[in-house]
Coordinates of C-alpha atoms and ligand atoms in Angstrom, one line a residue:
I187 CA -31.4 6.1 -22.9
A188 CA -30.9 9.6 -20.9
Q189 CA -28.4 7.9 -20.4
R190 CA -27.2 7.5 -23.8
I191 CA -28.3 11.0 -24.8
N192 CA -25.7 12.7 -21.9
V193 CA -22.7 10.7 -24.0
D194 CA -20.8 12.8 -25.9
K195 CA -20.7 11.0 -28.8
N196 CA -17.0 11.4 -28.7
A197 CA -17.0 10.1 -24.7
P198 CA -15.7 6.3 -23.6
P199 CA -18.5 3.6 -23.5
E200 CA -20.9 3.7 -20.3
V201 CA -21.7 1.0 -17.6
P202 CA -25.8 1.1 -17.3
Y203 CA -26.8 2.0 -14.3
W204 CA -30.4 1.0 -13.4
I205 CA -30.6 3.1 -9.5
P206 CA -29.6 7.0 -10.4
Y207 CA -27.2 8.6 -8.3
L208 CA -25.4 5.4 -7.0
G209 CA -25.0 3.4 -9.6
S210 CA -22.6 0.9 -10.4
A211 CA -21.2 1.5 -6.5
I212 CA -23.0 -2.2 -5.3
A213 CA -21.3 -3.8 -8.0
F214 CA -18.6 -2.9 -8.0
S215 CA -18.0 -2.7 -4.3
V216 CA -19.1 -6.4 -4.1
N217 CA -16.0 -7.7 -6.6
P218 CA -14.5 -4.9 -8.5
I219 CA -11.9 -7.2 -10.4
G220 CA -15.3 -9.1 -11.6
F221 CA -16.9 -5.7 -12.2
Y222 CA -14.3 -4.6 -14.6
E223 CA -13.4 -8.6 -16.4
D224 CA -17.0 -8.4 -17.3
N225 CA -17.3 -4.7 -18.6
R226 CA -13.8 -5.0 -20.9
K227 CA -15.3 -7.7 -22.1
K228 CA -18.2 -5.7 -23.5
Y229 CA -16.3 -2.2 -24.0
G230 CA -12.4 -3.3 -24.5
D231 CA -10.5 -1.5 -21.7
V232 CA -11.5 1.5 -21.3
F233 CA -14.9 2.2 -20.5
T234 CA -16.4 4.9 -18.0
Y235 CA -19.2 3.9 -14.9
T236 CA -21.2 5.6 -12.2
M237 CA -20.2 5.8 -8.0
V238 CA -22.3 7.9 -5.9
G239 CA -22.8 10.6 -8.9
R240 CA -19.5 10.5 -9.8
K241 CA -17.6 9.0 -13.5
F242 CA -15.2 6.7 -13.2
T243 CA -13.6 6.1 -16.7
V244 CA -10.9 2.8 -16.4
C245 CA -8.2 2.0 -18.7
L246 CA -7.0 -1.3 -18.8
G247 CA -4.4 -3.0 -19.2
I248 CA -0.8 -2.4 -20.1
E249 CA -1.6 0.6 -21.9
G250 CA -3.8 1.6 -19.7
N251 CA -1.7 1.8 -16.8
N252 CA 0.9 4.2 -19.1
F253 CA -2.5 6.0 -19.5
V254 CA -3.0 6.9 -15.9
F255 CA 0.3 6.1 -14.7
N256 CA 2.2 9.1 -17.0
A257 CA -1.1 10.8 -17.5
K258 CA 0.8 15.2 -17.7
L259 CA 0.0 17.3 -14.5
V260 CA -2.1 20.5 -16.5
D261 CA -4.5 16.8 -17.5
V262 CA -4.9 15.2 -13.9
S263 CA -4.5 15.7 -10.4
A264 CA -4.0 13.0 -7.8
E265 CA -4.8 15.7 -4.8
E266 CA -8.2 16.5 -6.3
S267 CA -8.9 12.8 -6.5
Y268 CA -6.7 12.2 -2.8
T269 CA -7.8 15.4 -0.6
P270 CA -10.8 14.9 1.4
L271 CA -9.9 11.5 2.8
T272 CA -6.1 12.4 3.1
T273 CA -5.9 15.8 4.4
P274 CA -8.0 15.2 7.1
V275 CA -5.9 11.9 8.7
F276 CA -2.5 13.3 7.7
G277 CA -2.9 17.1 7.9
K278 CA -1.9 20.2 6.2
G279 CA 1.2 20.8 3.6
V280 CA 2.4 17.2 3.2
V281 CA 1.7 15.3 0.1
Y282 CA -2.0 15.8 -1.9
D283 CA -2.1 19.2 0.2
C284 CA 0.2 21.0 -1.4
P285 CA 1.8 21.6 -5.3
N286 CA 3.3 18.6 -7.1
H287 CA 6.6 19.3 -7.2
M288 CA 6.5 20.2 -3.1
L289 CA 5.6 16.4 -2.3
M290 CA 8.8 15.5 -4.6
E291 CA 10.7 17.2 -2.9
Q292 CA 9.1 15.5 -0.1
K293 CA 9.3 12.2 -1.2
K294 CA 13.3 13.1 -1.4
F295 CA 13.6 13.6 1.8
V296 CA 11.9 10.8 2.6
K297 CA 14.5 9.1 0.5
W298 CA 16.8 10.1 2.4
G299 CA 15.3 8.5 5.2
M300 CA 15.2 5.0 4.1
S301 CA 18.8 4.6 3.3
N302 CA 20.9 0.6 3.0
D303 CA 22.6 1.6 6.3
A304 CA 19.2 2.3 7.9
F305 CA 17.6 -0.8 6.9
R306 CA 20.9 -2.7 8.7
A307 CA 20.0 -1.3 12.3
Y308 CA 16.4 -2.4 11.6
V309 CA 16.5 -6.0 10.7
S310 CA 17.8 -6.4 14.2
E311 CA 15.2 -4.7 15.5
I312 CA 11.7 -6.1 12.7
E313 CA 13.4 -10.0 14.1
E314 CA 13.5 -8.4 17.9
E315 CA 9.6 -7.4 18.3
T316 CA 8.5 -9.9 15.9
R317 CA 10.0 -13.5 18.7
S318 CA 8.8 -10.6 21.1
Y319 CA 5.5 -9.8 20.3
F320 CA 4.6 -14.3 19.9
Q321 CA 5.8 -14.3 23.6
R322 CA 1.5 -14.0 23.7
W323 CA 0.8 -17.2 21.2
D324 CA 1.5 -21.2 23.4
N325 CA 4.6 -21.9 23.0
K326 CA 4.4 -25.6 23.8
V327 CA 1.9 -26.9 21.9
G328 CA 0.4 -23.8 19.4
G329 CA -3.1 -23.7 18.5
K330 CA -5.1 -21.7 16.5
G331 CA -4.0 -17.6 16.6
D332 CA -5.8 -14.4 14.4
L333 CA -3.2 -14.1 11.7
F334 CA -4.8 -10.5 10.8
T335 CA -4.0 -8.7 14.2
A336 CA -1.1 -10.3 14.8
M337 CA 0.3 -8.8 11.4
G338 CA -1.4 -5.5 12.5
E339 CA -0.1 -5.1 15.4
L340 CA 3.3 -6.8 14.4
I341 CA 3.9 -4.0 12.2
I342 CA 2.9 -0.9 13.8
N343 CA 5.7 -2.0 16.2
T344 CA 7.4 -3.0 13.4
A345 CA 7.6 0.7 11.5
S346 CA 7.6 3.4 15.0
R347 CA 10.3 1.0 16.2
T348 CA 12.5 2.0 13.4
L349 CA 10.7 4.6 10.9
M350 CA 8.9 6.2 13.9
G351 CA 11.6 7.1 16.9
P352 CA 11.7 4.6 20.0
E353 CA 10.2 7.5 21.7
I354 CA 7.0 6.8 19.7
R355 CA 7.6 2.9 19.8
G356 CA 7.8 3.7 24.1
L357 CA 3.8 4.9 23.6
M358 CA 3.0 2.2 21.1
D359 CA 1.0 -0.4 23.1
E360 CA -0.8 2.9 25.3
S361 CA -2.0 6.2 23.4
V362 CA -0.3 5.0 19.9
A363 CA -2.0 2.5 19.1
Q364 CA -5.9 4.0 20.0
L365 CA -4.7 7.3 18.5
Y366 CA -3.8 4.8 15.3
H367 CA -7.0 3.1 15.3
D368 CA -8.9 6.1 15.3
L369 CA -7.3 8.0 12.4
D370 CA -7.4 4.1 10.5
D371 CA -11.9 5.3 11.2
G372 CA -11.2 7.7 9.3
F373 CA -9.3 6.3 6.3
Q374 CA -12.5 4.8 4.5
P375 CA -13.4 4.9 1.6
I376 CA -16.7 6.7 2.0
N377 CA -14.5 9.5 3.0
M378 CA -14.5 10.3 -0.5
F379 CA -17.3 10.1 -0.7
F380 CA -19.6 12.2 1.5
E381 CA -16.3 13.6 3.3
W382 CA -18.5 16.4 4.7
L383 CA -21.5 14.7 6.6
P384 CA -20.8 14.6 10.8
L385 CA -19.7 11.4 12.1
P386 CA -18.7 10.3 14.9
S387 CA -15.1 9.0 13.2
Y388 CA -14.8 12.2 11.4
F389 CA -14.6 14.0 14.9
R390 CA -12.5 10.9 16.7
R391 CA -10.3 10.7 13.4
D392 CA -9.7 15.1 14.1
T393 CA -9.1 14.7 18.0
A394 CA -6.3 11.7 16.8
H395 CA -4.6 13.4 14.1
R396 CA -4.5 16.7 16.8
K397 CA -2.9 14.0 19.3
M398 CA -0.7 11.7 16.6
R399 CA 1.2 15.4 15.8
D400 CA 1.8 16.6 19.6
I401 CA 3.4 13.1 20.3
F402 CA 5.4 13.9 17.1
M403 CA 6.4 17.8 18.2
K404 CA 6.8 17.1 22.0
V405 CA 9.6 14.2 20.2
I406 CA 10.8 16.6 18.1
E407 CA 11.2 19.0 21.2
E408 CA 12.9 17.4 23.1
R409 CA 15.5 16.1 20.9
R410 CA 16.1 19.4 19.8
A411 CA 16.9 20.8 23.4
N412 CA 18.9 18.1 24.4
N413 CA 20.7 18.1 21.1
I414 CA 20.1 14.7 20.4
T415 CA 21.6 14.2 16.7
D416 CA 23.1 10.4 16.6
K417 CA 19.3 8.9 15.3
T418 CA 18.9 7.0 12.1
D419 CA 15.2 6.9 12.0
M420 CA 12.7 9.1 9.7
L421 CA 11.5 11.6 12.0
Q422 CA 15.7 12.7 12.9
S423 CA 15.3 13.3 8.9
L424 CA 13.1 15.1 7.4
M425 CA 13.1 17.1 11.2
N426 CA 16.0 19.4 9.4
Q427 CA 15.4 19.9 5.2
T428 CA 14.5 22.9 3.6
Y429 CA 12.6 22.9 0.2
K430 CA 14.7 23.9 -2.8
D431 CA 13.5 27.7 -3.1
G432 CA 14.5 28.3 0.7
T433 CA 11.0 27.2 2.1
P434 CA 12.5 25.4 5.8
F435 CA 10.1 22.0 6.2
S436 CA 8.8 22.7 9.3
D437 CA 8.6 20.7 12.2
V438 CA 5.0 20.3 11.1
D439 CA 5.0 19.5 8.4
A440 CA 7.4 16.8 9.5
C441 CA 4.8 15.6 11.9
H442 CA 2.5 15.9 9.2
L443 CA 4.3 13.6 6.8
M444 CA 5.2 11.0 9.3
I445 CA 1.5 10.8 9.6
A446 CA 1.0 9.9 6.5
L447 CA 3.7 7.3 6.6
L448 CA 2.5 5.6 8.9
M449 CA -1.0 5.5 7.4
A450 CA 0.4 4.6 3.7
G451 CA 3.0 1.7 5.3
Q452 CA 0.4 0.1 7.6
H453 CA -2.2 -1.7 5.8
T454 CA -0.6 -2.4 2.8
S455 CA 2.2 -4.3 4.8
S456 CA -0.1 -5.9 6.7
T457 CA -2.4 -7.6 4.3
T458 CA 0.9 -8.5 2.0
A459 CA 1.9 -10.3 5.7
T460 CA -1.1 -11.9 5.9
W461 CA -2.2 -13.2 2.6
A462 CA 1.6 -14.5 2.5
L463 CA 1.1 -17.0 5.2
L464 CA -2.2 -18.1 4.0
F465 CA -0.7 -18.8 1.2
L466 CA 2.4 -20.4 3.0
A467 CA -0.1 -22.2 5.4
Q468 CA -0.9 -24.2 1.6
E469 CA 3.2 -25.0 0.5
P470 CA 4.7 -26.8 3.7
Q471 CA 7.2 -27.9 0.8
L472 CA 7.8 -24.1 0.0
V473 CA 8.1 -23.1 3.5
K474 CA 10.4 -26.1 3.7
D475 CA 12.9 -24.7 0.3
M476 CA 13.0 -20.7 2.4
L477 CA 13.6 -22.0 5.4
A478 CA 16.6 -24.3 3.5
E479 CA 17.0 -20.6 2.3
Q480 CA 18.3 -19.2 5.0
K481 CA 19.9 -21.6 5.9
D482 CA 21.6 -22.3 3.0
V483 CA 22.4 -17.7 3.3
L484 CA 23.2 -17.6 6.4
G485 CA 25.2 -21.0 7.1
S486 CA 23.2 -22.2 9.7
A487 CA 19.3 -22.1 10.5
D488 CA 19.4 -20.0 14.6
A489 CA 22.1 -17.7 13.0
S490 CA 20.6 -14.4 13.7
L491 CA 18.6 -12.2 9.9
T492 CA 20.9 -9.7 8.5
F493 CA 20.2 -7.4 5.3
D494 CA 22.3 -8.7 3.6
A495 CA 21.6 -11.6 3.4
L496 CA 17.9 -10.9 2.9
K497 CA 19.2 -9.2 -0.3
N498 CA 20.3 -13.1 -1.4
M499 CA 17.3 -15.1 -0.3
T500 CA 16.1 -14.5 -3.8
L501 CA 12.9 -17.6 -2.8
L502 CA 11.6 -15.1 -0.5
D503 CA 11.5 -12.7 -1.9
N504 CA 9.6 -14.2 -4.8
V505 CA 7.1 -14.9 -2.2
I506 CA 6.0 -11.9 -1.5
R507 CA 6.6 -10.8 -5.3
E508 CA 4.3 -12.8 -6.1
T509 CA 1.3 -12.8 -3.0
L510 CA 1.9 -8.7 -4.6
R511 CA 0.4 -9.7 -8.0
L512 CA -2.5 -12.0 -6.7
R513 CA -3.5 -9.6 -3.5
P514 CA -2.6 -6.7 -4.3
P515 CA -3.6 -3.9 -1.2
I516 CA -4.6 -1.5 -3.8
I517 CA -6.4 -2.0 -6.6
M518 CA -7.7 1.5 -7.8
I519 CA -5.5 3.9 -8.5
L520 CA -7.2 8.2 -9.6
R521 CA -6.9 11.3 -11.0
K522 CA -9.5 13.6 -11.3
V523 CA -9.4 14.5 -15.3
L524 CA -9.1 19.1 -15.5
R525 CA -9.5 19.1 -18.8
P526 CA -10.4 17.0 -21.9
L527 CA -8.1 13.9 -22.7
N528 CA -7.9 12.2 -25.4
Y529 CA -7.3 8.2 -25.2
T530 CA -3.4 7.3 -27.4
G531 CA -4.3 5.7 -30.7
T532 CA -8.8 5.9 -30.1
D533 CA -11.0 8.1 -30.9
Y534 CA -12.4 8.9 -27.2
V535 CA -12.2 11.9 -25.5
I536 CA -12.9 11.5 -21.1
P537 CA -14.6 14.5 -20.5
K538 CA -13.3 16.7 -17.0
G539 CA -14.2 16.3 -14.0
H540 CA -14.2 11.9 -14.5
Y541 CA -11.8 10.5 -12.5
L542 CA -9.3 8.5 -14.3
A543 CA -8.9 4.9 -12.8
A544 CA -6.1 2.4 -13.2
S545 CA -6.5 -0.9 -11.6
P546 CA -3.0 -2.4 -12.3
I547 CA -5.0 -5.9 -10.9
A548 CA -6.1 -6.2 -14.6
T549 CA -2.9 -7.4 -16.2
Q550 CA -1.5 -8.6 -12.5
V551 CA -4.0 -12.2 -13.2
D552 CA -3.6 -11.6 -16.9
E553 CA -3.5 -15.1 -18.6
K554 CA -1.3 -12.5 -21.6
Y555 CA 1.0 -12.1 -18.8
Y556 CA 1.5 -15.3 -16.8
K557 CA 1.0 -18.4 -17.4
D558 CA -2.0 -20.2 -14.7
A559 CA -2.2 -16.9 -13.9
Y560 CA -4.8 -16.4 -10.9
K561 CA -1.8 -19.9 -9.2
F562 CA 0.1 -19.0 -5.8
D563 CA 3.9 -19.5 -8.3
P564 CA 5.9 -17.9 -6.7
R565 CA 9.0 -19.6 -9.1
R566 CA 6.9 -18.1 -12.0
W567 CA 10.1 -15.1 -11.3
E568 CA 12.5 -17.3 -11.5
S569 CA 12.9 -17.2 -15.3
I570 CA 10.2 -13.7 -15.4
V571 CA 12.8 -11.1 -16.9
E572 CA 11.2 -7.0 -15.5
E573 CA 11.1 -5.2 -18.8
D574 CA 13.6 -2.5 -18.4
S575 CA 14.1 -0.6 -21.2
G576 CA 17.0 1.3 -20.0
E577 CA 15.3 4.6 -20.3
T578 CA 15.1 6.5 -17.4
V579 CA 13.0 9.3 -15.7
D580 CA 13.8 11.9 -12.9
F581 CA 10.2 13.0 -11.2
G582 CA 12.8 14.9 -8.9
F583 CA 13.2 11.9 -5.8
G584 CA 15.2 9.8 -7.8
K585 CA 15.7 8.3 -11.6
I586 CA 12.5 5.3 -12.1
A587 CA 13.5 3.0 -15.1
G588 CA 10.8 3.9 -18.4
G589 CA 8.8 6.3 -16.3
G590 CA 7.8 2.3 -15.1
A591 CA 4.6 1.9 -16.5
R592 CA 4.7 -0.4 -19.2
N593 CA 5.2 -2.8 -16.4
P594 CA 2.0 -6.5 -16.1
N595 CA 3.2 -5.6 -12.3
L596 CA 2.9 -2.7 -10.6
P597 CA 1.8 -3.6 -7.1
F598 CA 3.3 -0.2 -6.1
G599 CA 2.1 1.5 -8.8
A600 CA 4.3 3.5 -11.3
G601 CA 5.4 7.6 -12.3
R602 CA 5.7 10.3 -10.9
H603 CA 3.3 9.3 -7.5
R604 CA 5.2 5.5 -7.3
C605 CA 5.2 4.2 -3.8
I606 CA 8.0 5.3 -2.1
G607 CA 8.1 3.0 1.2
E608 CA 8.5 -0.5 -1.7
S609 CA 12.5 -1.1 -0.3
F610 CA 11.4 -0.5 3.0
A611 CA 8.3 -2.9 3.1
Y612 CA 10.5 -5.7 1.8
V613 CA 13.0 -5.4 4.7
Q614 CA 9.9 -5.2 6.7
L615 CA 8.6 -8.2 5.0
K616 CA 10.8 -10.7 4.7
T617 CA 12.1 -10.2 8.3
L618 CA 8.8 -10.8 9.8
I619 CA 8.0 -14.0 7.8
S620 CA 11.9 -15.1 7.8
T621 CA 11.5 -15.1 11.8
F622 CA 7.9 -16.2 11.9
L623 CA 8.3 -19.8 9.4
R624 CA 11.4 -19.9 11.4
M625 CA 9.0 -19.5 14.5
Y626 CA 6.4 -21.8 13.5
E627 CA 4.8 -24.8 11.6
L628 CA 1.5 -23.2 10.1
E629 CA -1.6 -25.1 8.4
L630 CA -4.8 -23.2 7.3
T631 CA -8.2 -24.0 9.5
E632 CA -11.4 -25.6 8.4
K633 CA -12.1 -22.6 7.3
G634 CA -10.2 -22.4 4.3
M635 CA -8.2 -19.3 2.3
P636 CA -10.7 -16.7 3.0
G637 CA -12.1 -14.5 0.5
S638 CA -10.7 -10.7 -0.7
D639 CA -13.3 -7.9 0.9
F640 CA -13.9 -4.7 -1.2
T641 CA -15.1 -3.0 0.7
K642 CA -11.6 -1.3 2.7
M643 CA -10.2 1.3 1.0
F644 CA -7.3 -1.0 1.2
V645 CA -8.0 -4.9 0.0
Q646 CA -7.5 -7.3 3.0
P647 CA -9.0 -10.5 3.2
E648 CA -12.6 -11.1 5.0
L649 CA -11.8 -11.3 9.2
P650 CA -11.5 -13.3 10.6
V651 CA -8.0 -15.2 9.7
E652 CA -7.2 -17.2 12.2
I653 CA -4.3 -19.8 11.5
N654 CA -3.5 -23.7 12.9
Y655 CA 0.7 -22.9 14.1
K656 CA 3.0 -25.1 15.8
P657 CA 6.2 -24.4 17.8
R658 CA 9.6 -26.2 16.3
K659 CA 11.1 -28.0 17.8
Ligands
HEM266 C1 2.4 5.3 -3.0 C2 1.8 0.8 -2.9 C3 3.9 0.4 1.2 C4 4.3 5.1 0.9 C5 1.6 4.0 -3.4 C6 1.2 3.9 -3.9 C7 1.3 2.8 -4.7 C8 1.7 1.8 -3.7 C9 0.0 1.7 -5.5 C10 0.6 4.9 -5.7 C11 -0.5 5.3 -5.5 C12 -1.1 6.4 -6.8 O1 -0.9 6.5 -7.6 O2 -1.9 7.0 -6.5 C13 2.2 0.2 -1.5 C14 1.9 -1.2 -1.1 C15 2.4 -1.0 -0.3 C16 3.7 -0.5 0.2 C17 2.2 -2.4 -2.1 C18 3.4 -2.1 1.1 C19 3.3 -3.6 0.5 C20 4.8 2.4 1.8 C21 4.9 2.0 2.6 C22 5.2 3.6 2.8 C23 4.9 3.6 1.6 C24 6.2 0.6 3.4 C25 5.9 4.0 3.4 C26 6.7 3.9 4.6 C27 3.6 6.1 0.0 C28 3.3 7.2 -0.3 C29 2.7 7.1 -1.2 C30 2.9 5.9 -2.1 C31 4.2 8.3 1.1 C32 2.3 8.8 -1.8 C33 3.2 9.0 -3.5 C34 3.0 10.1 -4.2 O3 1.8 9.8 -4.5 O4 3.1 10.4 -4.2 N1 1.9 2.9 -2.7 N2 3.2 0.7 -0.4 N3 3.7 2.8 1.1 N4 3.3 5.1 -0.8 FE1 3.0 2.9 -0.7

């Protein structure tokens, strides 16, 4: 009753809870998708729930996605939602620790480092890294492999070899891998709620941040001292940037942005690679078709992969698209409400101080848009024409079709905060998965398909994730 009395009559409906302060935190963290589905049936597309003393108002469906992703800067703030989590890990002055117009320019700097020419060089490097990584698996008879660990290590090795530069890749097997783990331990949901707690993992995170920045800084200084300008990696492209108003993008900023890219691309891509291979382990005919597609596009079964060939592998593309539809690593996107916000087409006013949440997975598994929505069926994408209104919006870092938010499939988000790494992720995943399929036949173990673990920052399969593999003849 007290909860109801406190509620403004125009506020969206609120999910009741029994434990003060904690609210719905337990139900939500066990199964957020089920929590949203159940409450959507009771309250509609827009409702509020409490977690750890904070109010979250989720906006579901296509209109909900559009409302959150295209909300105005004066109304909502991504920075106020994410900085307790991101600033200690990435460092100051970048991404959410600066005004939004600076982030838009930083995204433009990053785009320059993700050109097709850069990708052309990356494909053979990723293929080589993948082949060399699997030397440690049994390539005579096969066995049971730790798929999740393998994908995690491969994504970090390939991202550091390509985006971060050869110097960082050289350090990967020693110090940097450990620093990455310490940073990662400080990048958990708990940090959003209890950033003031003196947890040992926070001290390790802060030390790791400083050491990581120093490593990038040393590489920059050496490149400058030796007049090295011929590198095509991201670090080189960030070393010489200036904001439109003339403010230089400093070397420290470049180091911090490199750490941000490393963190943003790591679990998102490694969990996607893991899920994709788990789905494929159940689809031997699909794998045969994918190998036939490779042969068809490349002209022979063992020719090296190239960026241009990968672009023509549509079945492979659709496997990744379908994996991201069913298992998007990010299932909740947040903005803090800066002033009372009317939800379009209703009387609801979402109060200042609430966290506005979008959850695009709700439309991604909705029967309204996808027949047999929970079925893994990459071929469904052969007949889906993704809507494009033709209208484009320029957020400062490149034009985006229609603001992009009315598409039911949004694993990379939409609007001004849309992911900057989609094309790199596709290049990395396509190269890695096609190389893996050429090397091994795979099958699920007796444990079957793992469930999802929602307690992490990025949804991942419940560990351990093993796979039965057999080297191809
Ligand atoms: C933002 C998903 C890979 C860099 C985002 C957002 C999503 C997303 C949903 C929007 C967050 C929001 O609106 O609050 C993914 C998925 C990936 C992936 C599913 C892989 C399968 C990458 C990679 C990089 C990257 C490889 C960099 C190399 C970023 C950055 C942002 C972002 C910097 C922040 C943009 C902003 O707030 O304006 N990503 N991402 N991502 N992503 Fe990705």
